[in-house]
Structures are given as C-alpha cells and as structure tokens.
C-alpha cells in the first residue's frame, strides 16, 4: 500500500488550502470528508472554495491529491489534520459533534507514530480533554504511541496578501516532542511556525485573536449608533484617528458580524469562562451589541423612508451584497439574513444583487435576484448597501438610487445617501 504523508479531514475553507500547500511542497495528500457531493466535485476538478480555483485543484489532482469517503486511508497516513466545523448550537454552546466524529474515525484507524493535529477552533482544553481520550481508545497513548497537537487555522477567505504559506502558524503540542513533530511538519510548507508550550495556549491564541476583533467591532458599532444621534460623521473620525502611527488600530462599523470566526469564536471563550463560574462580561456585551446591529440597520431604513413620507410596508428594498465579506461567495453567519428577515416581517418587497450569489432565500422564502444593478437601484424605493463588492459601481449607485443606506461607509453622503 502507498504511504500517505498527510490526510486532511474536512474539505472546506480550512482543509483545502492546507491540502493545496502540502501538495505544492511535494507531500502525498489525501482528503477525507463525509459529504459525497464534495468528494465527487473535488475528484472531478470542481472547486467550491473561494480561494481555490479549478486550475489549482487540477494541479493538485495531477500531483497525486484525491478525496475520499473511506476512513481507512487514515491507517496509512503519517500525519492527520482535523479541519471540521465547530459551530454553536441553538443555545450558543459549542457543538463539537463533528470534531468528536472525526476523532473517532482517527482512533479506529490510528497507527503507532502518527501525528494527529486538531485545527478546528474550540475552547481551551478540547485537544486534551475531548480529543485525547477518544484517540487513546485505540490503545495508543498520546506522547508515546502517537503525537498530538493543536494548531489554530488562520484562513482569511478572499485575502490576496496573506494565505496559508505566509501567515505564521501557531503550534502547541501535548508534549514537547509532540510540539516539535508538529512544528517540523508545518515547517515543510509554511514560512514561519510559532511553537507555544501546550495545546491550551494554542487554543487560547485563536480565541484571543477573534475576541479582540469582536470587542473592537462592537465598540465602533455602538459608537455608530450614538454618533448618528449626535450628528457626528464617525467614518471621518475613524479615518482621522487612524493617522496616529501608534496605539490605534482601525475597526469599522457595519450591519453585523459574519463568517465563522468573529460571531462564533468568542462564545467558545465565554463558555470556558462560565464553566469556571464567572461571566465574561466583555464578550457577552460585545455579542449583545453586534447582534443588535441588523435591527438598528432596519430602524435606519425605516427612518430614511419616513423622512420621505414612505412606509416600509410595500416599499421596494434592494439589498446589495448578501455575503459576509466583500468579493467572496461565503454566506456563513451573514448579517444580511437577519436584516432581510426583519424587513420581510415589516412588509417590504425585497430583492437582492450579488455577483457571487445566484440564489438566496430567507427561512425558505426565495428572494428575487436583480440582474441589472442600475435598473434595480433606479426602481427601488431604498437601496441598502450591505457589502461593498468591487463589482458594484459605487458612482452609479450614488447618482441613480432614489435613497441609499450605506452600511460600509464607502459612498459619499448627501440628501439621498446616508451612511450607517
């Protein structure tokens, strides 16, 4: 049987860039997933990942990559990296079912000397308290029979400057030997590896990064609400503050936070702190502020229409950009969804324009897609800019739209155009 250098479990926005870089470094790589459609698409050379083109995938396939549903490939793998989703359940508690399922598959096929790395974002202690006991059901002991490490993913979809190779990789091992083995593995295709003393420190590093962003976004979102009441252009104030060459980092307000990381990761940290018997007030307050932003956006739409003697009920509202960040097709946790839901409940006639999304629905109700952007903004009673895709003609929107609420601060304010 052919030996495999790397098996990646979970072929999504984290697993596939990892597989791509490893293949590019000459490693023999296989991808494992439970979704037959994903496996079939990848083996056919069809990418569903924003940062992985069909040409990238064809090159990977030509260099030996393949995707499979067969977990027995893990028994032939020197290194296994778990990159499965870690969402929150309905009560905002961590859902580790995918991690547990993947770890059980590894345990059933674990062989001596294998390096197992968890990359899925989770609460500090998961690698040691959840993954390790499952893996040791195999009869092998972590740090002796196999190596165990945690290395948080740092993928930023759509980022043309920083990708897998040139973004420093934090690595924490169950033992120093585990850490060294994982450091050597990632060092084959990542420019800078940053070892830390243990798995908990590596797990906390990821949560700290995104909690920092979460809290600071909440700060400017709350400022946006009261600066509007005070008649202050917060966007101008932010740009002015950003000229300070030290002690300040620019964060911008918006209609809410999206993607997997910022809306989800801080809740993992809050969950950990609450297990100790403490509330994590910073995170919980930030969550409260950021989650109210869609409602605030809808209130601003109402106010904008009211000033022009129109009601939301029956108003034609076009949403520009329904993905969670610009120039990608990723809709995970997009704030466009709660905004649209509230507008529909108020009786608005919704449509959307997004070059990256062909079909979109709200709780099962399809929302019509606008093919002609100019025609859409001309006919709409109000245009709601939720995402600043580079394909959007901002000048045309400013000149032709009847009314505009700009939640991204990219349009010039005027009588018809208002910024968040």
Tab-separated table of C-alpha atoms in Angstrom:
chain	number	residue	atom	x	y	z
A	1	UNK	CA	0.000	0.000	0.000
A	2	UNK	CA	1.116	3.538	-0.791
A	3	UNK	CA	2.125	5.557	2.263
A	4	UNK	CA	0.337	8.899	2.697
A	5	UNK	CA	2.184	11.910	4.097
A	6	UNK	CA	-0.950	13.840	5.066
A	7	UNK	CA	-4.643	13.087	5.465
A	8	UNK	CA	-6.874	16.148	5.828
A	9	UNK	CA	-10.257	15.533	7.454
A	10	UNK	CA	-12.810	18.182	6.487
A	11	UNK	CA	-12.516	19.546	2.951
A	12	UNK	CA	-13.789	23.067	3.446
A	13	UNK	CA	-12.284	26.547	3.501
A	14	UNK	CA	-9.607	25.427	6.017
A	15	UNK	CA	-8.820	21.905	4.873
A	16	UNK	CA	-8.448	22.566	1.159
A	17	UNK	CA	-5.909	25.450	1.370
A	18	UNK	CA	-3.900	23.236	3.746
A	19	UNK	CA	-4.032	20.361	1.281
A	20	UNK	CA	-3.035	22.687	-1.572
A	21	UNK	CA	0.109	23.949	0.169
A	22	UNK	CA	1.112	20.462	1.275
A	23	UNK	CA	0.732	19.083	-2.258
A	24	UNK	CA	2.747	22.034	-3.561
A	25	UNK	CA	5.561	21.073	-1.183
A	26	UNK	CA	5.669	17.581	-2.649
A	27	UNK	CA	3.707	15.751	0.038
A	28	UNK	CA	1.393	12.867	-0.791
A	29	UNK	CA	-2.001	14.123	0.360
A	30	UNK	CA	-5.482	12.646	0.631
A	31	UNK	CA	-8.653	14.439	1.716
A	32	UNK	CA	-11.390	12.760	3.764
A	33	UNK	CA	-14.935	14.048	4.086
A	34	UNK	CA	-18.380	12.680	4.945
A	35	UNK	CA	-20.101	14.618	2.139
A	36	UNK	CA	-20.258	12.545	-1.085
A	37	UNK	CA	-21.033	15.626	-3.205
A	38	UNK	CA	-17.894	17.426	-2.022
A	39	UNK	CA	-15.726	14.371	-2.619
A	40	UNK	CA	-17.169	13.864	-6.113
A	41	UNK	CA	-16.738	17.545	-7.011
A	42	UNK	CA	-13.108	17.634	-5.895
A	43	UNK	CA	-12.170	14.461	-7.744
A	44	UNK	CA	-13.836	15.933	-10.840
A	45	UNK	CA	-11.713	19.093	-10.558
A	46	UNK	CA	-14.587	21.333	-9.468
A	47	UNK	CA	-13.712	23.662	-6.604
A	48	UNK	CA	-16.356	25.082	-4.260
A	49	UNK	CA	-13.812	27.078	-2.220
A	50	UNK	CA	-13.341	30.821	-2.893
A	51	UNK	CA	-9.552	30.678	-2.502
A	52	UNK	CA	-9.082	27.522	-4.592
A	53	UNK	CA	-9.585	27.776	-8.346
A	54	UNK	CA	-10.418	24.862	-10.611
A	55	UNK	CA	-6.921	25.262	-12.056
A	56	UNK	CA	-5.428	24.955	-8.554
A	57	UNK	CA	-7.432	21.807	-7.987
A	58	UNK	CA	-6.455	20.303	-11.345
A	59	UNK	CA	-2.806	20.850	-10.431
A	60	UNK	CA	-3.368	19.161	-7.067
A	61	UNK	CA	-5.032	16.166	-8.711
A	62	UNK	CA	-2.200	15.916	-11.241
A	63	UNK	CA	0.245	15.769	-8.332
A	64	UNK	CA	-1.486	12.918	-6.565
A	65	UNK	CA	-4.211	14.521	-4.446
A	66	UNK	CA	-7.521	12.712	-4.151
A	67	UNK	CA	-10.621	12.990	-1.989
A	68	UNK	CA	-12.353	10.038	-0.413
A	69	UNK	CA	-15.175	8.896	1.870
A	70	UNK	CA	-13.103	5.914	3.030
A	71	UNK	CA	-11.676	6.465	6.518
A	72	UNK	CA	-9.280	3.521	6.222
A	73	UNK	CA	-6.852	5.827	4.381
A	74	UNK	CA	-6.057	7.211	7.836
A	75	UNK	CA	-4.267	3.986	8.754
A	76	UNK	CA	-1.694	4.696	6.012
A	77	UNK	CA	-1.178	8.361	6.930
A	78	UNK	CA	1.875	9.718	8.729
A	79	UNK	CA	0.058	12.933	9.698
A	80	UNK	CA	-3.674	13.525	10.141
A	81	UNK	CA	-5.059	17.051	10.424
A	82	UNK	CA	-8.668	17.592	11.534
A	83	UNK	CA	-10.319	20.661	9.966
A	84	UNK	CA	-14.022	20.093	10.606
A	85	UNK	CA	-16.616	22.765	11.532
A	86	UNK	CA	-17.223	23.768	15.156
A	87	UNK	CA	-20.488	25.746	15.144
A	88	UNK	CA	-22.655	26.819	18.065
A	89	UNK	CA	-25.912	25.098	18.926
A	90	UNK	CA	-29.229	26.927	19.371
A	91	UNK	CA	-28.249	27.880	22.926
A	92	UNK	CA	-24.886	29.334	21.806
A	93	UNK	CA	-22.975	26.392	23.279
A	94	UNK	CA	-20.068	24.771	21.413
A	95	UNK	CA	-21.130	21.920	19.138
A	96	UNK	CA	-18.197	19.512	18.943
A	97	UNK	CA	-20.091	16.695	17.249
A	98	UNK	CA	-18.042	16.972	14.048
A	99	UNK	CA	-14.758	17.040	15.990
A	100	UNK	CA	-15.818	14.007	18.016
A	101	UNK	CA	-16.914	12.151	14.879
A	102	UNK	CA	-13.644	12.887	13.082
A	103	UNK	CA	-11.571	11.964	16.134
A	104	UNK	CA	-13.399	8.634	16.474
A	105	UNK	CA	-12.612	7.887	12.831
A	106	UNK	CA	-8.950	8.619	13.524
A	107	UNK	CA	-8.999	6.440	16.632
A	108	UNK	CA	-10.399	3.496	14.692
A	109	UNK	CA	-7.507	3.754	12.239
A	110	UNK	CA	-4.682	5.124	14.382
A	111	UNK	CA	-1.249	3.559	13.956
A	112	UNK	CA	1.872	3.988	16.041
A	113	UNK	CA	3.945	7.103	15.428
A	114	UNK	CA	1.185	9.075	13.671
A	115	UNK	CA	0.930	12.834	14.226
A	116	UNK	CA	-2.657	13.979	14.861
A	117	UNK	CA	-3.364	17.727	14.753
A	118	UNK	CA	-6.645	19.461	15.528
A	119	UNK	CA	-7.129	22.763	13.680
A	120	UNK	CA	-10.842	23.288	14.358
A	121	UNK	CA	-11.483	26.305	16.596
A	122	UNK	CA	-12.665	25.289	20.047
A	123	UNK	CA	-12.499	26.031	23.757
A	124	UNK	CA	-9.163	25.687	25.592
A	125	UNK	CA	-8.755	22.128	26.802
A	126	UNK	CA	-10.579	20.403	23.939
A	127	UNK	CA	-7.481	18.726	22.488
A	128	UNK	CA	-6.518	17.251	25.857
A	129	UNK	CA	-9.961	16.656	27.405
A	130	UNK	CA	-12.050	15.651	24.378
A	131	UNK	CA	-9.785	14.532	21.523
A	132	UNK	CA	-7.065	12.733	23.509
A	133	UNK	CA	-9.339	10.298	25.405
A	134	UNK	CA	-11.114	9.337	22.171
A	135	UNK	CA	-7.806	8.773	20.403
A	136	UNK	CA	-6.444	6.697	23.282
A	137	UNK	CA	-9.358	4.264	22.881
A	138	UNK	CA	-7.122	2.929	20.094
A	139	UNK	CA	-4.810	1.538	22.755
A	140	UNK	CA	-2.066	4.024	21.905
A	141	UNK	CA	-1.050	6.700	24.413
A	142	UNK	CA	-0.620	10.370	23.426
A	143	UNK	CA	3.002	11.468	23.604
A	144	UNK	CA	4.195	7.868	23.485
A	145	UNK	CA	2.351	5.808	20.875
A	146	UNK	CA	1.250	8.799	18.788
A	147	UNK	CA	1.848	12.556	18.656
A	148	UNK	CA	-0.940	15.054	19.414
A	149	UNK	CA	-1.028	18.804	18.744
A	150	UNK	CA	-3.321	21.767	18.220
A	151	UNK	CA	-2.693	24.415	15.562
A	152	UNK	CA	-5.420	27.024	15.029
A	153	UNK	CA	-6.446	27.790	11.481
A	154	UNK	CA	-5.847	31.364	10.359
A	155	UNK	CA	-7.537	31.313	6.972
A	156	UNK	CA	-8.937	34.662	5.834
A	157	UNK	CA	-11.125	33.960	2.772
A	158	UNK	CA	-10.517	36.393	-0.057
A	159	UNK	CA	-7.285	37.799	1.403
A	160	UNK	CA	-4.923	38.195	-1.551
A	161	UNK	CA	-1.952	39.218	0.622
A	162	UNK	CA	-1.919	36.606	3.391
A	163	UNK	CA	-2.567	32.953	2.676
A	164	UNK	CA	-1.638	29.653	4.244
A	165	UNK	CA	2.056	29.817	3.358
A	166	UNK	CA	2.936	33.319	4.600
A	167	UNK	CA	0.671	33.505	7.657
A	168	UNK	CA	2.569	32.443	10.814
A	169	UNK	CA	1.316	29.111	12.199
A	170	UNK	CA	0.876	28.692	15.941
A	171	UNK	CA	1.521	25.137	17.176
A	172	UNK	CA	1.051	23.646	20.634
A	173	UNK	CA	1.825	20.008	21.477
A	174	UNK	CA	0.576	17.649	24.161
A	175	UNK	CA	4.255	17.089	24.994
A	176	UNK	CA	7.406	18.919	23.840
A	177	UNK	CA	8.107	16.033	21.447
A	178	UNK	CA	4.582	16.342	20.012
A	179	UNK	CA	5.145	20.076	19.546
A	180	UNK	CA	8.460	19.512	17.787
A	181	UNK	CA	6.953	16.915	15.470
A	182	UNK	CA	4.074	19.242	14.526
A	183	UNK	CA	6.452	22.190	14.093
A	184	UNK	CA	8.594	20.162	11.699
A	185	UNK	CA	5.521	19.045	9.757
A	186	UNK	CA	4.158	22.558	9.184
A	187	UNK	CA	7.632	23.903	8.526
A	188	UNK	CA	7.680	21.964	5.259
A	189	UNK	CA	5.243	24.397	3.629
A	190	UNK	CA	4.675	27.367	5.969
A	191	UNK	CA	7.245	30.147	6.201
A	192	UNK	CA	7.045	30.791	9.956
A	193	UNK	CA	5.902	28.349	12.636
A	194	UNK	CA	5.329	29.719	16.144
A	195	UNK	CA	5.599	26.991	18.810
A	196	UNK	CA	3.907	27.520	22.184
A	197	UNK	CA	4.206	25.495	25.369
A	198	UNK	CA	0.992	23.485	25.144
A	199	UNK	CA	-2.277	22.806	23.366
A	200	UNK	CA	-4.282	25.102	25.659
A	201	UNK	CA	-2.052	28.075	24.860
A	202	UNK	CA	-2.528	27.444	21.139
A	203	UNK	CA	-6.298	27.058	21.557
A	204	UNK	CA	-6.466	30.297	23.559
A	205	UNK	CA	-4.386	32.201	20.990
A	206	UNK	CA	-7.069	31.662	18.346
A	207	UNK	CA	-9.887	32.740	20.644
A	208	UNK	CA	-7.916	35.782	21.785
A	209	UNK	CA	-7.347	36.927	18.189
A	210	UNK	CA	-11.019	36.864	17.286
A	211	UNK	CA	-12.340	38.090	20.640
A	212	UNK	CA	-10.081	41.133	20.218
A	213	UNK	CA	-11.701	41.852	16.863
A	214	UNK	CA	-15.198	41.094	18.163
A	215	UNK	CA	-14.897	43.544	21.070
A	216	UNK	CA	-13.408	46.333	18.964
A	217	UNK	CA	-16.038	45.948	16.247
A	218	UNK	CA	-18.698	46.169	18.955
A	219	UNK	CA	-17.077	49.387	20.185
A	220	UNK	CA	-17.347	51.146	16.822
A	221	UNK	CA	-20.817	49.685	16.197
A	222	UNK	CA	-22.080	51.221	19.423
A	223	UNK	CA	-20.341	54.472	18.519
A	224	UNK	CA	-22.104	54.441	15.134
A	225	UNK	CA	-25.472	54.392	16.871
A	226	UNK	CA	-24.905	57.391	19.105
A	227	UNK	CA	-22.772	59.344	16.615
A	228	UNK	CA	-25.739	59.337	14.248
A	229	UNK	CA	-27.865	60.841	17.025
A	230	UNK	CA	-25.143	63.415	17.770
A	231	UNK	CA	-24.740	64.356	14.104
A	232	UNK	CA	-21.110	63.184	14.005
A	233	UNK	CA	-19.548	61.536	10.953
A	234	UNK	CA	-17.949	58.565	12.713
A	235	UNK	CA	-16.354	57.318	9.481
A	236	UNK	CA	-14.406	60.571	9.188
A	237	UNK	CA	-13.422	60.390	12.856
A	238	UNK	CA	-12.141	56.831	12.423
A	239	UNK	CA	-10.010	57.816	9.443
A	240	UNK	CA	-8.630	60.754	11.399
A	241	UNK	CA	-7.791	58.543	14.400
A	242	UNK	CA	-6.129	56.018	12.082
A	243	UNK	CA	-3.478	58.591	11.137
A	244	UNK	CA	-1.929	58.053	14.577
A	245	UNK	CA	1.115	55.841	13.898
A	246	UNK	CA	0.962	54.051	17.259
A	247	UNK	CA	-1.573	52.887	19.833
A	248	UNK	CA	-4.581	52.683	17.495
A	249	UNK	CA	-5.899	50.063	15.069
A	250	UNK	CA	-8.767	50.883	12.735
A	251	UNK	CA	-12.018	48.952	13.073
A	252	UNK	CA	-15.145	49.835	11.119
A	253	UNK	CA	-18.842	49.586	11.973
A	254	UNK	CA	-21.214	47.531	9.868
A	255	UNK	CA	-24.593	45.794	9.728
A	256	UNK	CA	-23.390	42.974	11.990
A	257	UNK	CA	-20.582	40.442	12.065
A	258	UNK	CA	-20.411	37.410	9.817
A	259	UNK	CA	-18.309	34.398	8.924
A	260	UNK	CA	-17.426	31.572	11.267
A	261	UNK	CA	-14.801	33.256	13.403
A	262	UNK	CA	-15.965	36.546	14.884
A	263	UNK	CA	-19.612	35.674	15.658
A	264	UNK	CA	-18.713	32.201	16.952
A	265	UNK	CA	-15.229	32.018	18.489
A	266	UNK	CA	-15.788	34.455	21.394
A	267	UNK	CA	-18.728	32.307	22.516
A	268	UNK	CA	-16.297	29.403	22.926
A	269	UNK	CA	-14.201	31.550	25.243
A	270	UNK	CA	-17.267	32.752	27.137
A	271	UNK	CA	-18.355	29.121	27.517
A	272	UNK	CA	-14.970	28.232	29.033
A	273	UNK	CA	-15.056	31.124	31.483
A	274	UNK	CA	-18.616	30.326	32.541
A	275	UNK	CA	-17.548	26.767	33.377
A	276	UNK	CA	-15.318	28.395	35.994
A	277	UNK	CA	-18.317	30.191	37.448
A	278	UNK	CA	-17.613	33.655	36.032
A	279	UNK	CA	-19.436	35.713	33.411
A	280	UNK	CA	-17.208	37.008	30.613
A	281	UNK	CA	-18.785	40.430	30.516
A	282	UNK	CA	-16.683	41.925	27.722
A	283	UNK	CA	-17.557	39.147	25.299
A	284	UNK	CA	-21.204	38.952	26.265
A	285	UNK	CA	-21.669	42.708	25.935
A	286	UNK	CA	-19.901	42.715	22.564
A	287	UNK	CA	-22.143	39.860	21.425
A	288	UNK	CA	-25.220	41.815	22.504
A	289	UNK	CA	-24.134	44.970	20.651
A	290	UNK	CA	-23.115	43.206	17.449
A	291	UNK	CA	-26.258	41.095	17.362
A	292	UNK	CA	-28.468	44.199	17.600
A	293	UNK	CA	-26.863	45.854	14.554
A	294	UNK	CA	-29.199	44.210	11.989
A	295	UNK	CA	-32.181	45.587	13.921
A	296	UNK	CA	-30.539	49.004	14.008
A	297	UNK	CA	-29.973	48.878	10.244
A	298	UNK	CA	-33.664	48.126	9.708
A	299	UNK	CA	-34.599	51.012	12.009
A	300	UNK	CA	-32.409	53.318	9.926
A	301	UNK	CA	-34.150	52.114	6.753
A	302	UNK	CA	-37.499	52.903	8.376
A	303	UNK	CA	-36.318	56.364	9.367
A	304	UNK	CA	-34.928	57.058	5.903
A	305	UNK	CA	-38.205	56.101	4.253
A	306	UNK	CA	-40.283	58.009	6.822
A	307	UNK	CA	-38.400	61.220	6.080
A	308	UNK	CA	-39.569	60.850	2.502
A	309	UNK	CA	-43.144	60.023	3.527
A	310	UNK	CA	-42.886	56.325	2.741
A	311	UNK	CA	-43.593	53.225	4.817
A	312	UNK	CA	-41.500	50.053	4.893
A	313	UNK	CA	-44.693	48.083	4.237
A	314	UNK	CA	-44.879	47.796	0.457
A	315	UNK	CA	-41.565	49.583	-0.127
A	316	UNK	CA	-39.227	48.092	-2.716
A	317	UNK	CA	-35.903	47.417	-0.998
A	318	UNK	CA	-32.880	46.068	-2.849
A	319	UNK	CA	-30.061	44.547	-0.812
A	320	UNK	CA	-26.614	44.965	-2.348
A	321	UNK	CA	-24.255	42.173	-1.253
A	322	UNK	CA	-25.530	39.297	0.883
A	323	UNK	CA	-22.205	37.564	1.659
A	324	UNK	CA	-20.419	38.145	4.962
A	325	UNK	CA	-17.369	39.863	3.421
A	326	UNK	CA	-16.514	41.504	0.079
A	327	UNK	CA	-15.578	39.657	-3.104
A	328	UNK	CA	-16.265	36.128	-1.897
A	329	UNK	CA	-19.286	33.812	-2.092
A	330	UNK	CA	-19.269	32.839	1.601
A	331	UNK	CA	-22.633	33.463	3.279
A	332	UNK	CA	-21.879	31.954	6.702
A	333	UNK	CA	-23.448	33.988	9.509
A	334	UNK	CA	-24.077	36.867	7.094
A	335	UNK	CA	-25.858	39.813	8.741
A	336	UNK	CA	-27.855	40.162	5.519
A	337	UNK	CA	-30.066	37.321	6.721
A	338	UNK	CA	-31.444	38.913	9.936
A	339	UNK	CA	-31.728	42.260	8.116
A	340	UNK	CA	-33.780	40.672	5.336
A	341	UNK	CA	-35.878	38.690	7.814
A	342	UNK	CA	-36.860	41.857	9.703
A	343	UNK	CA	-37.632	43.788	6.510
A	344	UNK	CA	-39.867	40.977	5.241
A	345	UNK	CA	-41.723	40.920	8.550
A	346	UNK	CA	-42.391	44.645	8.105
A	347	UNK	CA	-43.859	44.009	4.648
A	348	UNK	CA	-41.007	45.201	2.428
A	349	UNK	CA	-40.768	43.903	-1.138
A	350	UNK	CA	-37.227	42.558	-1.154
A	351	UNK	CA	-34.772	41.783	-3.924
A	352	UNK	CA	-31.008	41.371	-3.887
A	353	UNK	CA	-27.986	41.916	-6.118
A	354	UNK	CA	-24.779	39.979	-5.569
A	355	UNK	CA	-22.307	38.852	-8.245
A	356	UNK	CA	-21.250	35.883	-6.082
A	357	UNK	CA	-24.687	34.548	-5.117
A	358	UNK	CA	-27.039	33.189	-7.754
A	359	UNK	CA	-29.878	32.117	-5.456
A	360	UNK	CA	-30.760	33.365	-1.996
A	361	UNK	CA	-33.612	32.711	0.397
A	362	UNK	CA	-34.713	33.783	3.860
A	363	UNK	CA	-36.086	30.967	6.015
A	364	UNK	CA	-37.083	29.069	2.901
A	365	UNK	CA	-38.606	32.081	1.111
A	366	UNK	CA	-36.728	32.824	-2.145
A	367	UNK	CA	-35.628	36.440	-2.629
A	368	UNK	CA	-35.639	37.626	-6.274
A	369	UNK	CA	-32.204	38.297	-7.744
A	370	UNK	CA	-31.588	41.532	-9.681
A	371	UNK	CA	-29.602	41.011	-12.867
A	372	UNK	CA	-29.236	44.691	-13.808
A	373	UNK	CA	-27.779	46.718	-10.929
A	374	UNK	CA	-28.607	50.121	-12.409
A	375	UNK	CA	-32.198	49.171	-13.094
A	376	UNK	CA	-32.505	47.710	-9.602
A	377	UNK	CA	-31.374	50.848	-7.762
A	378	UNK	CA	-33.434	53.128	-10.008
A	379	UNK	CA	-36.610	51.164	-9.309
A	380	UNK	CA	-36.053	50.578	-5.598
A	381	UNK	CA	-37.542	52.900	-3.009
A	382	UNK	CA	-34.395	52.352	-0.956
A	383	UNK	CA	-31.074	50.691	-1.745
A	384	UNK	CA	-29.364	49.026	1.206
A	385	UNK	CA	-25.629	48.523	0.670
A	386	UNK	CA	-24.653	45.636	2.945
A	387	UNK	CA	-21.421	44.523	1.272
A	388	UNK	CA	-19.002	46.547	-0.852
A	389	UNK	CA	-18.181	44.052	-3.615
A	390	UNK	CA	-15.662	45.587	-6.008
A	391	UNK	CA	-18.003	44.723	-8.908
A	392	UNK	CA	-20.521	47.298	-7.672
A	393	UNK	CA	-20.395	50.659	-9.464
A	394	UNK	CA	-20.474	52.960	-6.451
A	395	UNK	CA	-20.645	56.113	-8.526
A	396	UNK	CA	-23.699	54.827	-10.354
A	397	UNK	CA	-25.367	53.904	-7.072
A	398	UNK	CA	-24.742	57.395	-5.691
A	399	UNK	CA	-26.125	59.114	-8.785
A	400	UNK	CA	-29.108	56.912	-9.687
A	401	UNK	CA	-30.506	55.434	-6.482
A	402	UNK	CA	-33.550	57.166	-5.003
A	403	UNK	CA	-32.480	56.582	-1.399
A	404	UNK	CA	-29.437	54.712	-0.077
A	405	UNK	CA	-28.383	53.475	3.332
A	406	UNK	CA	-24.667	52.674	3.162
A	407	UNK	CA	-23.635	50.331	5.994
A	408	UNK	CA	-19.995	50.187	4.871
A	409	UNK	CA	-19.063	53.870	4.667
A	410	UNK	CA	-17.956	53.723	1.023
A	411	UNK	CA	-20.424	56.201	-0.511
A	412	UNK	CA	-20.409	59.988	-0.258
A	413	UNK	CA	-23.192	61.248	1.982
A	414	UNK	CA	-25.792	63.544	0.516
A	415	UNK	CA	-29.508	64.246	0.550
A	416	UNK	CA	-30.319	60.761	-0.787
A	417	UNK	CA	-27.360	58.830	0.584
A	418	UNK	CA	-26.929	58.190	4.293
A	419	UNK	CA	-24.175	56.233	5.989
A	420	UNK	CA	-24.619	53.988	8.996
